[in-house]
Short mmCIF file of N, CA and C and ligand atoms in Angstrom, two decimals:
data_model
loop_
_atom_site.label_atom_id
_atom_site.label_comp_id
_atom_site.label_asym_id
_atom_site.label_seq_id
_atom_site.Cartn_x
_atom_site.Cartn_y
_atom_site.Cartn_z
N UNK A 1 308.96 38.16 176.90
CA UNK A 1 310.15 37.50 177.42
C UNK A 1 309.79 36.27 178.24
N UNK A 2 308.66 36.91 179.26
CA UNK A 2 308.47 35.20 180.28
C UNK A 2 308.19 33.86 179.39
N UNK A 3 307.20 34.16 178.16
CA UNK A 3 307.25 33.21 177.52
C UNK A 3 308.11 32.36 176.61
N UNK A 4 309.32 33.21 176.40
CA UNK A 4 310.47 32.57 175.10
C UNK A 4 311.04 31.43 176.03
N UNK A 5 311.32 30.78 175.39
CA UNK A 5 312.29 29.46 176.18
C UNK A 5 313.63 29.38 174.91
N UNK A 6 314.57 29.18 175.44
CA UNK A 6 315.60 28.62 174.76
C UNK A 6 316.20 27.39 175.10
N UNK A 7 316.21 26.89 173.91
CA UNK A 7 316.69 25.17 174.19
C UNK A 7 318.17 25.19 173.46
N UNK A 8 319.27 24.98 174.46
CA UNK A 8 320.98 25.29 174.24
C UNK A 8 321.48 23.58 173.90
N UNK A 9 321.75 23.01 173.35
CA UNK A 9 322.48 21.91 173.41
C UNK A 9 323.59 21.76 173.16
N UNK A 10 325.28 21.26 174.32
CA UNK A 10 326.53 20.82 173.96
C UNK A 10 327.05 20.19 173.07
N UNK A 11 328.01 19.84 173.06
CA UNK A 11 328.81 18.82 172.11
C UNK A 11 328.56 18.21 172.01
N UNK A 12 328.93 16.96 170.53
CA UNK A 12 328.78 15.88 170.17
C UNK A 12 326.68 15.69 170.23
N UNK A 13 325.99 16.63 171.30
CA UNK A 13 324.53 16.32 170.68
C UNK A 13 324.18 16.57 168.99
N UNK A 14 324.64 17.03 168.50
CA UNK A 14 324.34 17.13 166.72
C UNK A 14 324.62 15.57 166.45
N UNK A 15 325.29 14.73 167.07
CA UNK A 15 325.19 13.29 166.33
C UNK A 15 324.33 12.60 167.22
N UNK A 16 323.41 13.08 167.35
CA UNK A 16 322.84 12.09 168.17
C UNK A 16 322.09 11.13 167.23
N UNK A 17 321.63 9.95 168.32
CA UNK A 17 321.03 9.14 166.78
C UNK A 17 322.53 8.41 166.25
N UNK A 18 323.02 8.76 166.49
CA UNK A 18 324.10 8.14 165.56
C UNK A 18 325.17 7.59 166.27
N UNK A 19 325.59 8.53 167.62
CA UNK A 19 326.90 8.52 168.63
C UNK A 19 325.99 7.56 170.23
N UNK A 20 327.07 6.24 169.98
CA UNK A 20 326.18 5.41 171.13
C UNK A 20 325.06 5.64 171.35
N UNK A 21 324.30 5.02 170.63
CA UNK A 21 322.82 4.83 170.64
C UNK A 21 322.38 4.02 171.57
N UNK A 22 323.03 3.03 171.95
CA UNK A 22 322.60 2.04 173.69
C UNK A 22 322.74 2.92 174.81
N UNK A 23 323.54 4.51 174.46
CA UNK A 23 323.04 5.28 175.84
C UNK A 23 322.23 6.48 175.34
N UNK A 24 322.79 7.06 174.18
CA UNK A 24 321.65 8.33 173.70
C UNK A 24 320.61 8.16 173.28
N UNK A 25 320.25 6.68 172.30
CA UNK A 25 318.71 6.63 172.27
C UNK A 25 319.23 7.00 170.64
N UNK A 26 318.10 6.40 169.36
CA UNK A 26 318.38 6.76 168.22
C UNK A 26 317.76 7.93 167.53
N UNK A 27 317.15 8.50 168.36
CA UNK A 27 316.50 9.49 167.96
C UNK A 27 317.57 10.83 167.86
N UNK A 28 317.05 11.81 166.59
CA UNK A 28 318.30 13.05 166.48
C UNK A 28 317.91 14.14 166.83
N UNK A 29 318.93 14.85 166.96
CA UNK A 29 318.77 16.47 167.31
C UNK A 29 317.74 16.96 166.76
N UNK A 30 317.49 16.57 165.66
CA UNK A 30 316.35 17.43 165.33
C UNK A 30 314.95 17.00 165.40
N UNK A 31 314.72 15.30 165.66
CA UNK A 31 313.65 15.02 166.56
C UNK A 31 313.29 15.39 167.96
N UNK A 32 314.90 15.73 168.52
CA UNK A 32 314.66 16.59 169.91
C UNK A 32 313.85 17.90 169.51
N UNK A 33 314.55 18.76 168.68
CA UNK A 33 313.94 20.04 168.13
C UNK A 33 312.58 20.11 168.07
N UNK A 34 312.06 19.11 167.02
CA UNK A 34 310.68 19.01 166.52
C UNK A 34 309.75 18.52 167.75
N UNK A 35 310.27 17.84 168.51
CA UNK A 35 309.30 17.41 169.55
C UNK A 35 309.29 18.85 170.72
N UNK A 36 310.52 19.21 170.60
CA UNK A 36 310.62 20.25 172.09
C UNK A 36 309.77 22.03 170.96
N UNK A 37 309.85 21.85 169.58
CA UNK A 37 308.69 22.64 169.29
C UNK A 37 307.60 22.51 169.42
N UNK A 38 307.09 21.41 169.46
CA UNK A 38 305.69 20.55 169.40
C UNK A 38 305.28 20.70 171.09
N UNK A 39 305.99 20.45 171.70
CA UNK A 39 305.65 20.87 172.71
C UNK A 39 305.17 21.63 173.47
N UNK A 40 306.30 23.06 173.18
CA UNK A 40 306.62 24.37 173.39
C UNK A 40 305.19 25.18 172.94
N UNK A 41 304.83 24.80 172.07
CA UNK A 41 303.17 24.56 170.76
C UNK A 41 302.30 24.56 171.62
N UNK A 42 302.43 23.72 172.25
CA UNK A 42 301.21 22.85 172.99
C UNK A 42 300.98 24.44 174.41
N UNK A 43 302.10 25.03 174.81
CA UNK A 43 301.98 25.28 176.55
C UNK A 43 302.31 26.80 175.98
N UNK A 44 302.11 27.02 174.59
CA UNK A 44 302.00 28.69 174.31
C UNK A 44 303.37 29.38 174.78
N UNK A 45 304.38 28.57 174.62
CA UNK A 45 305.99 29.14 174.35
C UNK A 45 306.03 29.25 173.32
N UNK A 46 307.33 30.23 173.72
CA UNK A 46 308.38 30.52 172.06
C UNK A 46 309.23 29.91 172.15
N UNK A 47 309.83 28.78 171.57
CA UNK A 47 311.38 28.32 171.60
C UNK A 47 311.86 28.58 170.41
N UNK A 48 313.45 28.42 171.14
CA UNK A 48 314.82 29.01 169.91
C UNK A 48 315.34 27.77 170.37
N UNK A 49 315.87 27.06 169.50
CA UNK A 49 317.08 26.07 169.81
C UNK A 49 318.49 26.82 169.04
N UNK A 50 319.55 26.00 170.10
CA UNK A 50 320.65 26.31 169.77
C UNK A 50 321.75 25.04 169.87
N UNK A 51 322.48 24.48 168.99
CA UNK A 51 323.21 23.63 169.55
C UNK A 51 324.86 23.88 169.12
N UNK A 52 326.01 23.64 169.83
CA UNK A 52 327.59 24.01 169.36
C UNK A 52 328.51 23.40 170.42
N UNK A 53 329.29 23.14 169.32
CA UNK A 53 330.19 21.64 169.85
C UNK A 53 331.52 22.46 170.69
N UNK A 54 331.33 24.06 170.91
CA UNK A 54 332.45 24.88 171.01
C UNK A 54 331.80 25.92 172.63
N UNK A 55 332.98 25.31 173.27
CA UNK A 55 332.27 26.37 174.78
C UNK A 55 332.23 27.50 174.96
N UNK A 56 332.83 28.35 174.26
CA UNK A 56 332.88 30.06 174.15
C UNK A 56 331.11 30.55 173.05
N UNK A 57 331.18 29.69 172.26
CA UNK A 57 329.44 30.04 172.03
C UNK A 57 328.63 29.43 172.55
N UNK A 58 328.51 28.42 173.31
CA UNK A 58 327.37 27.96 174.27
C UNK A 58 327.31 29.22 175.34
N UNK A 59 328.29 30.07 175.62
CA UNK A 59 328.60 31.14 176.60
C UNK A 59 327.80 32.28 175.78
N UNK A 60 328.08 32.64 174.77
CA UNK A 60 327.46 33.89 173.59
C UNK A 60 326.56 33.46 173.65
N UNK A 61 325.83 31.98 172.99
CA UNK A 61 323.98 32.02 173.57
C UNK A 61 323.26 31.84 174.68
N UNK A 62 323.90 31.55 175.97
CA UNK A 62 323.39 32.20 177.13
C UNK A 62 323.56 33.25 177.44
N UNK A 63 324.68 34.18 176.83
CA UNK A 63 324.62 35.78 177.22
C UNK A 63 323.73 36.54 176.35
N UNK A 64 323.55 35.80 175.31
CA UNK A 64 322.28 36.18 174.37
C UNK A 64 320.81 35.83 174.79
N UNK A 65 320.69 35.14 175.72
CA UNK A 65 319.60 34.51 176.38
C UNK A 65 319.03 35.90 177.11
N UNK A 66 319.84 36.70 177.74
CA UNK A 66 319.85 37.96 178.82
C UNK A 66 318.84 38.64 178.49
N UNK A 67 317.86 39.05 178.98
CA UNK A 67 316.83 40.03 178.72
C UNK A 67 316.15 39.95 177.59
N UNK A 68 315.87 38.03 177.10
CA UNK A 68 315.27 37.84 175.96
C UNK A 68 314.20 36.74 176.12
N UNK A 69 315.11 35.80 177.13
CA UNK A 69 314.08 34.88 177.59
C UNK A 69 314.02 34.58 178.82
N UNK A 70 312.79 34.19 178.80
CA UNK A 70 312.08 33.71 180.04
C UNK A 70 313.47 32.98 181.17
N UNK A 71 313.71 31.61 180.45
CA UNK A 71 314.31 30.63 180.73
C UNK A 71 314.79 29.88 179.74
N UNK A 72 316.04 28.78 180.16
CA UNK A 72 316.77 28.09 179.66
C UNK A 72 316.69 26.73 179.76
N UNK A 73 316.82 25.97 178.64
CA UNK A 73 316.38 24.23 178.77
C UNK A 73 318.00 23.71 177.92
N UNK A 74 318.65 24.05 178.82
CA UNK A 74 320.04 23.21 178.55
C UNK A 74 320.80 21.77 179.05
N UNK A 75 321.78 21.06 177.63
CA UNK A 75 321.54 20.00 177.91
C UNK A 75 323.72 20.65 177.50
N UNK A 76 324.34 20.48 178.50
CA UNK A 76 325.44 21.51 178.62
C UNK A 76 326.70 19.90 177.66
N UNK A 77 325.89 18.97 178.03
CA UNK A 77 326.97 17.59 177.05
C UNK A 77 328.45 17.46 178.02
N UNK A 78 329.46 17.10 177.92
CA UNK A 78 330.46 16.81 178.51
C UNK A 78 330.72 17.76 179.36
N UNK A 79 330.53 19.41 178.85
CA UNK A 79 330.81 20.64 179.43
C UNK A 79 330.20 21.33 180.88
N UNK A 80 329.01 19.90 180.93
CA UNK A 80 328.72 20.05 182.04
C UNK A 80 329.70 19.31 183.30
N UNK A 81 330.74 18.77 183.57
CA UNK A 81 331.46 18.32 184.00
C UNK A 81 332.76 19.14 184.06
N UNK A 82 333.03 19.76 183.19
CA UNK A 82 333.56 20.85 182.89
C UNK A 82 333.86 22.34 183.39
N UNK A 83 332.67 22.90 183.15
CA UNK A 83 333.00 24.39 182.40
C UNK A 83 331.95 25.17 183.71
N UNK A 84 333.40 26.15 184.19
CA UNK A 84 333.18 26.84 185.15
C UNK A 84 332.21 28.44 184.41
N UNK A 85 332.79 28.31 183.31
CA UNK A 85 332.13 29.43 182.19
C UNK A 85 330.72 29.34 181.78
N UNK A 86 330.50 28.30 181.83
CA UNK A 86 329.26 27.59 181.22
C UNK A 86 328.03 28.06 182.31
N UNK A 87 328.71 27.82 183.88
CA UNK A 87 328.13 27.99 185.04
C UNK A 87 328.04 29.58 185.12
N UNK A 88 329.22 30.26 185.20
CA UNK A 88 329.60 31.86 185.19
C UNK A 88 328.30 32.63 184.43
N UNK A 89 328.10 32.28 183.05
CA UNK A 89 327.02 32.75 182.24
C UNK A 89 325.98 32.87 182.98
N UNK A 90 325.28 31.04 183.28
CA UNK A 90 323.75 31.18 183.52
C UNK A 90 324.01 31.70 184.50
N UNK A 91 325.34 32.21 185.51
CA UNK A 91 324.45 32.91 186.96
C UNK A 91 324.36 34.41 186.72
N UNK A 92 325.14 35.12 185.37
CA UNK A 92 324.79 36.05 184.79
C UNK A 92 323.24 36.14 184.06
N UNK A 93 322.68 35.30 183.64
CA UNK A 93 321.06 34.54 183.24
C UNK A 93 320.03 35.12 184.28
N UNK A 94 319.04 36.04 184.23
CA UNK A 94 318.40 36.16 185.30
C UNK A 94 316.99 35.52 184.93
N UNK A 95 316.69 34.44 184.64
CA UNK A 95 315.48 33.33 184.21
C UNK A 95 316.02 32.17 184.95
N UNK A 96 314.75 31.39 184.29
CA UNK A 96 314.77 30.06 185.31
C UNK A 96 315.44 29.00 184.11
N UNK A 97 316.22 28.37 184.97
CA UNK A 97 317.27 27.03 184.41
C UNK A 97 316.86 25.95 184.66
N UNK A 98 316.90 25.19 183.24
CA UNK A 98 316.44 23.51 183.74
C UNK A 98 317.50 22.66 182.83
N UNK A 99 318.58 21.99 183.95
CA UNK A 99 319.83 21.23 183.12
C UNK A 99 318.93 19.84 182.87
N UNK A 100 319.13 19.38 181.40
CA UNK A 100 318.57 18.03 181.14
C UNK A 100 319.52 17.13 180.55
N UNK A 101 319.94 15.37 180.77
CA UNK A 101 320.48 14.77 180.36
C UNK A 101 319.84 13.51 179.96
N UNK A 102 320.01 13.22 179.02
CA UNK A 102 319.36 11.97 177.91
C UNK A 102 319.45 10.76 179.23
N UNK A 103 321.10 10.78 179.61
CA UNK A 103 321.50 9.50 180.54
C UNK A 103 321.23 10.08 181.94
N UNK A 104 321.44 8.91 182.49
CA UNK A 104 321.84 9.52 183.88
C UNK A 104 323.11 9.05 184.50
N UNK A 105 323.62 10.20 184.49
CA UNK A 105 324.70 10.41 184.74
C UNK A 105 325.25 9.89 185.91
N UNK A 106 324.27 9.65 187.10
CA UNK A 106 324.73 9.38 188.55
C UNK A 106 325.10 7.65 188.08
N UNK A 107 324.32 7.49 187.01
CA UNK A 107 324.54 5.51 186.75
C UNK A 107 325.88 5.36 186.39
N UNK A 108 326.76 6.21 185.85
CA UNK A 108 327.99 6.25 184.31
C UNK A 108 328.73 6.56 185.33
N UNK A 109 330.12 6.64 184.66
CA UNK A 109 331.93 7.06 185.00
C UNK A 109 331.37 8.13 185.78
N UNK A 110 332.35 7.99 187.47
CA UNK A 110 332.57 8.69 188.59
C UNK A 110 332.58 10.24 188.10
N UNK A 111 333.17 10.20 186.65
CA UNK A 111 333.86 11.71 186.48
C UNK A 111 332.68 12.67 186.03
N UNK A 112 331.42 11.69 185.54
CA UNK A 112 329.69 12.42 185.22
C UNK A 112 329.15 12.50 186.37
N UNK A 113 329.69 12.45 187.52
CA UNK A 113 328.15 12.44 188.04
C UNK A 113 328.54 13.86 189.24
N UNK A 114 329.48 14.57 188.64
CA UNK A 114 329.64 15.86 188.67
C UNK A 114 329.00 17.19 188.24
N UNK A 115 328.47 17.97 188.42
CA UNK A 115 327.78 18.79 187.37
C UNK A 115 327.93 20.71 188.05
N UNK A 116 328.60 21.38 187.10
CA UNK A 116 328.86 22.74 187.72
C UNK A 116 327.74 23.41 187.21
N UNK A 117 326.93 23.25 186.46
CA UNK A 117 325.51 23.10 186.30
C UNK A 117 324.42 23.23 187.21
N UNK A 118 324.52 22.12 187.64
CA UNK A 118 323.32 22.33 188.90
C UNK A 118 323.60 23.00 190.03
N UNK A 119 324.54 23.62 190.02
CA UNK A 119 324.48 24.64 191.29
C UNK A 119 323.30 25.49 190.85
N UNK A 120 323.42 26.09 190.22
CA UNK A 120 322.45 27.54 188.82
C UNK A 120 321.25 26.40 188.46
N UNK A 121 321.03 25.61 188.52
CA UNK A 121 319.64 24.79 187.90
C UNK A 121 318.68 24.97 188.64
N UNK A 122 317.32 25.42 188.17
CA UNK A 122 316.18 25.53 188.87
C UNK A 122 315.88 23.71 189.57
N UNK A 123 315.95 23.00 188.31
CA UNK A 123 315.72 21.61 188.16
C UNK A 123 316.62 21.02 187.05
N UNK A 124 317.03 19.57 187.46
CA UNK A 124 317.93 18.38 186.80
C UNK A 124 317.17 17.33 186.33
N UNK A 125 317.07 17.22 185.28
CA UNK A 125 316.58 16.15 185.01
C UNK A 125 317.53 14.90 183.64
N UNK A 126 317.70 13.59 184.18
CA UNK A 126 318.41 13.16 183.90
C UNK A 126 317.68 11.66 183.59
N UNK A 127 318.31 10.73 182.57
CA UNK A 127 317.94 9.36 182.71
C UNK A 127 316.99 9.37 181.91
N UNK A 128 316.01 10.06 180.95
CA UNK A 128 314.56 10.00 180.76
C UNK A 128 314.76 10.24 179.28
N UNK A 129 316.13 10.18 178.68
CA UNK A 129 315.76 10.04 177.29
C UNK A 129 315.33 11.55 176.79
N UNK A 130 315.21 11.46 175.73
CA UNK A 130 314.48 12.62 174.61
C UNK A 130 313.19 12.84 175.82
N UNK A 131 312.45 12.00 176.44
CA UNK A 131 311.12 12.13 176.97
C UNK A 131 311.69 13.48 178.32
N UNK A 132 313.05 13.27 178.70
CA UNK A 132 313.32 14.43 179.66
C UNK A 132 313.07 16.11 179.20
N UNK A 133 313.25 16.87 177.70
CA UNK A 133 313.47 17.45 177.26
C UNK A 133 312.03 18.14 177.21
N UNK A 134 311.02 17.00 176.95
CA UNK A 134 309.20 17.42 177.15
C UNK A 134 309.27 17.95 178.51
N UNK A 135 309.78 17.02 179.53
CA UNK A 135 309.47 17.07 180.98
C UNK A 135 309.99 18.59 181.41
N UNK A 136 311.29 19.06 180.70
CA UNK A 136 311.54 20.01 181.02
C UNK A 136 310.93 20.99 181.12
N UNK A 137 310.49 21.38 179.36
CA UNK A 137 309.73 22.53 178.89
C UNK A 137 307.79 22.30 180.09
N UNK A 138 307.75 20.94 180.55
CA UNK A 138 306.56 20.94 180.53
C UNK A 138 306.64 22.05 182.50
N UNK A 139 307.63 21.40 182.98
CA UNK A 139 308.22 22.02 183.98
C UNK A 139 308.26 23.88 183.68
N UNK A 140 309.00 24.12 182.82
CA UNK A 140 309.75 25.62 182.69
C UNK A 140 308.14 26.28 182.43
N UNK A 141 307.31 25.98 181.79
CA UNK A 141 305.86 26.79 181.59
C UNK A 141 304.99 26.85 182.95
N UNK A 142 305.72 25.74 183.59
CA UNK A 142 304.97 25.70 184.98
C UNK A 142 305.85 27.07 185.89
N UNK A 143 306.76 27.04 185.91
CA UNK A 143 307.99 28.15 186.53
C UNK A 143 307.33 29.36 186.23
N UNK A 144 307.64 29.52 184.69
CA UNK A 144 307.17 30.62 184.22
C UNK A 144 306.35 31.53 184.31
N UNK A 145 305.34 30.51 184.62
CA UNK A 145 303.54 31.30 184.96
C UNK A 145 303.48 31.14 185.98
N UNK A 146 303.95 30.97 186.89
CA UNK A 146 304.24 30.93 188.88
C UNK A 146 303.13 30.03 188.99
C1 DQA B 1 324.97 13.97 178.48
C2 DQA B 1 325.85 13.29 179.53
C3 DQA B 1 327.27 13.81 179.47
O1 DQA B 1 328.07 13.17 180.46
C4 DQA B 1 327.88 13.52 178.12
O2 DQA B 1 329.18 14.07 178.04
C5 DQA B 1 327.03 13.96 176.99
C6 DQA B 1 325.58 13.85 177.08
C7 DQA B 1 323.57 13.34 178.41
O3 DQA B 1 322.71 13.96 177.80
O4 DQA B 1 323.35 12.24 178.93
O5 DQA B 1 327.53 14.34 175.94
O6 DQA B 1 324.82 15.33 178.82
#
Protein backbone atom coordinates (compact mmCIF):
# COMPACT_ATOMS: atom_id res chain seq x y z
CA UNK A 1 0.00 0.00 0.00
CA UNK A 2 2.75 2.72 1.14
CA UNK A 3 4.08 2.31 -2.19
CA UNK A 4 0.88 2.62 -4.71
CA UNK A 5 0.34 6.21 -5.66
CA UNK A 6 -2.72 7.24 -7.47
CA UNK A 7 -2.74 9.95 -9.94
CA UNK A 8 -6.78 11.38 -10.05
CA UNK A 9 -7.26 14.03 -12.72
CA UNK A 10 -10.61 16.58 -13.08
CA UNK A 11 -12.40 17.90 -15.85
CA UNK A 12 -11.76 19.08 -19.11
CA UNK A 13 -7.84 17.54 -18.22
CA UNK A 14 -8.55 14.70 -21.02
CA UNK A 15 -8.19 17.71 -23.54
CA UNK A 16 -5.32 18.81 -22.59
CA UNK A 17 -2.93 19.67 -25.31
CA UNK A 18 -5.68 20.85 -27.03
CA UNK A 19 -7.92 23.20 -24.42
CA UNK A 20 -5.87 26.68 -24.09
CA UNK A 21 -2.62 25.69 -24.65
CA UNK A 22 -1.05 29.39 -23.69
CA UNK A 23 -2.14 28.25 -20.12
CA UNK A 24 -2.15 24.26 -20.09
CA UNK A 25 0.92 23.75 -22.09
CA UNK A 26 0.53 21.34 -25.34
CA UNK A 27 1.40 18.46 -23.91
CA UNK A 28 -1.64 15.57 -23.21
CA UNK A 29 -3.04 13.57 -20.63
CA UNK A 30 -1.39 10.92 -21.60
CA UNK A 31 2.09 12.48 -21.81
CA UNK A 32 1.19 13.45 -18.21
CA UNK A 33 0.49 9.61 -17.70
CA UNK A 34 3.60 8.38 -19.44
CA UNK A 35 5.88 10.76 -17.77
CA UNK A 36 4.15 10.44 -14.15
CA UNK A 37 4.76 6.41 -15.01
CA UNK A 38 8.24 7.02 -15.95
CA UNK A 39 8.71 8.56 -13.04
CA UNK A 40 6.80 6.59 -10.56
CA UNK A 41 9.56 3.81 -12.44
CA UNK A 42 12.28 5.64 -11.47
CA UNK A 43 11.36 6.00 -7.20
CA UNK A 44 9.91 2.18 -7.13
CA UNK A 45 6.04 3.26 -7.05
CA UNK A 46 3.01 1.80 -8.27
CA UNK A 47 0.82 4.27 -10.04
CA UNK A 48 -2.88 4.03 -11.21
CA UNK A 49 -4.08 7.02 -13.07
CA UNK A 50 -7.51 8.06 -13.14
CA UNK A 51 -9.10 10.88 -14.96
CA UNK A 52 -13.34 12.02 -15.12
CA UNK A 53 -14.94 15.01 -16.19
CA UNK A 54 -17.90 13.95 -13.52
CA UNK A 55 -17.60 14.81 -9.56
CA UNK A 56 -19.44 11.86 -8.02
CA UNK A 57 -16.55 9.52 -9.62
CA UNK A 58 -13.60 11.60 -8.84
CA UNK A 59 -15.38 10.87 -5.19
CA UNK A 60 -15.66 6.73 -6.06
CA UNK A 61 -11.82 6.93 -6.95
CA UNK A 62 -10.76 8.53 -3.89
CA UNK A 63 -13.03 6.28 -1.86
CA UNK A 64 -11.41 3.60 -3.86
CA UNK A 65 -8.06 5.02 -3.02
CA UNK A 66 -9.00 3.81 0.93
CA UNK A 67 -6.84 1.12 2.17
CA UNK A 68 -5.13 0.75 -1.27
CA UNK A 69 -2.82 3.47 -1.53
CA UNK A 70 -0.19 5.00 -0.07
CA UNK A 71 -1.20 8.50 -1.35
CA UNK A 72 -2.86 10.71 -3.80
CA UNK A 73 -1.42 13.04 -6.69
CA UNK A 74 -4.56 14.98 -7.62
CA UNK A 75 -5.05 17.60 -10.04
CA UNK A 76 -9.07 18.21 -8.80
CA UNK A 77 -9.51 20.88 -12.37
CA UNK A 78 -12.29 23.49 -11.79
CA UNK A 79 -13.68 21.19 -8.89
CA UNK A 80 -11.13 22.33 -6.96
CA UNK A 81 -12.84 25.67 -6.46
CA UNK A 82 -15.77 23.87 -6.05
CA UNK A 83 -16.44 20.71 -4.44
CA UNK A 84 -16.95 20.40 -0.79
CA UNK A 85 -17.25 16.45 -1.72
CA UNK A 86 -14.14 16.32 -3.42
CA UNK A 87 -12.60 17.69 0.02
CA UNK A 88 -15.18 15.34 2.25
CA UNK A 89 -13.51 12.15 0.45
CA UNK A 90 -9.75 12.90 0.78
CA UNK A 91 -10.41 13.69 4.56
CA UNK A 92 -12.06 10.24 4.52
CA UNK A 93 -8.34 9.24 2.58
CA UNK A 94 -6.04 8.19 5.32
CA UNK A 95 -2.58 8.74 2.97
CA UNK A 96 -0.72 11.59 2.08
CA UNK A 97 -2.24 14.28 -0.50
CA UNK A 98 -0.46 16.31 -2.99
CA UNK A 99 -3.01 18.90 -4.97
CA UNK A 100 -1.14 19.82 -8.34
CA UNK A 101 -2.02 22.56 -10.91
CA UNK A 102 -0.48 22.97 -14.46
CA UNK A 103 -1.28 27.03 -13.79
CA UNK A 104 -1.07 28.95 -11.04
CA UNK A 105 -3.89 29.75 -9.97
CA UNK A 106 -2.99 32.62 -7.42
CA UNK A 107 -1.88 34.52 -11.08
CA UNK A 108 -5.72 33.84 -12.84
CA UNK A 109 -9.55 34.98 -12.01
CA UNK A 110 -10.10 35.90 -8.16
CA UNK A 111 -12.59 32.90 -8.26
CA UNK A 112 -9.12 30.22 -8.69
CA UNK A 113 -7.24 31.20 -6.28
CA UNK A 114 -9.61 29.45 -3.91
CA UNK A 115 -9.00 25.86 -3.23
CA UNK A 116 -11.20 23.41 -0.78
CA UNK A 117 -8.40 21.19 -1.57
CA UNK A 118 -5.70 22.42 0.24
CA UNK A 119 -7.14 22.37 3.46
CA UNK A 120 -6.54 18.10 3.16
CA UNK A 121 -3.19 18.72 0.99
CA UNK A 122 -0.04 17.47 2.38
CA UNK A 123 1.51 19.92 -0.39
CA UNK A 124 0.25 22.41 -3.44
CA UNK A 125 1.93 22.67 -6.11
CA UNK A 126 0.99 24.99 -8.80
CA UNK A 127 2.44 27.08 -11.91
CA UNK A 128 5.09 24.35 -12.98
CA UNK A 129 3.40 22.85 -15.87
CA UNK A 130 3.36 18.98 -16.56
CA UNK A 131 7.03 19.46 -14.73
CA UNK A 132 4.67 19.94 -11.33
CA UNK A 133 3.20 16.37 -11.61
CA UNK A 134 7.19 14.84 -11.50
CA UNK A 135 7.65 17.29 -8.55
CA UNK A 136 4.79 15.80 -6.97
CA UNK A 137 5.35 12.08 -7.21
CA UNK A 138 9.08 13.07 -6.60
CA UNK A 139 7.74 14.70 -3.23
CA UNK A 140 4.96 11.80 -2.34
CA UNK A 141 8.05 8.94 -2.39
CA UNK A 142 9.77 11.31 -0.17
CA UNK A 143 6.43 11.33 2.34
CA UNK A 144 6.04 7.90 1.87
CA UNK A 145 9.34 6.51 3.04
CA UNK A 146 9.42 9.18 6.04
C1 LIG B 1 -6.27 23.72 -13.14
C2 LIG B 1 -6.71 25.12 -12.70
C3 LIG B 1 -8.21 25.19 -12.53
O1 LIG B 1 -8.60 26.49 -12.11
C4 LIG B 1 -8.90 24.89 -13.84
O2 LIG B 1 -10.30 24.88 -13.65
C5 LIG B 1 -8.43 23.64 -14.47
C6 LIG B 1 -7.02 23.26 -14.39
C7 LIG B 1 -4.77 23.67 -13.48
O3 LIG B 1 -4.26 22.57 -13.59
O4 LIG B 1 -4.14 24.72 -13.66
O5 LIG B 1 -9.19 22.95 -15.15
O6 LIG B 1 -6.51 22.81 -12.09
Amino acid sequence: MAGIVHLINGPNLNLLGQRQPEIYGRETLEDVVRLCQSVAGELGLTLAAFQSNHEGALVDAIQAARGVAGGIVINPAAYTHTSVAILDALNAFGGRVIEVHLSNIHQREAFRHHSFVSARADAVIAGCGVQGYELALRRMARLLTG
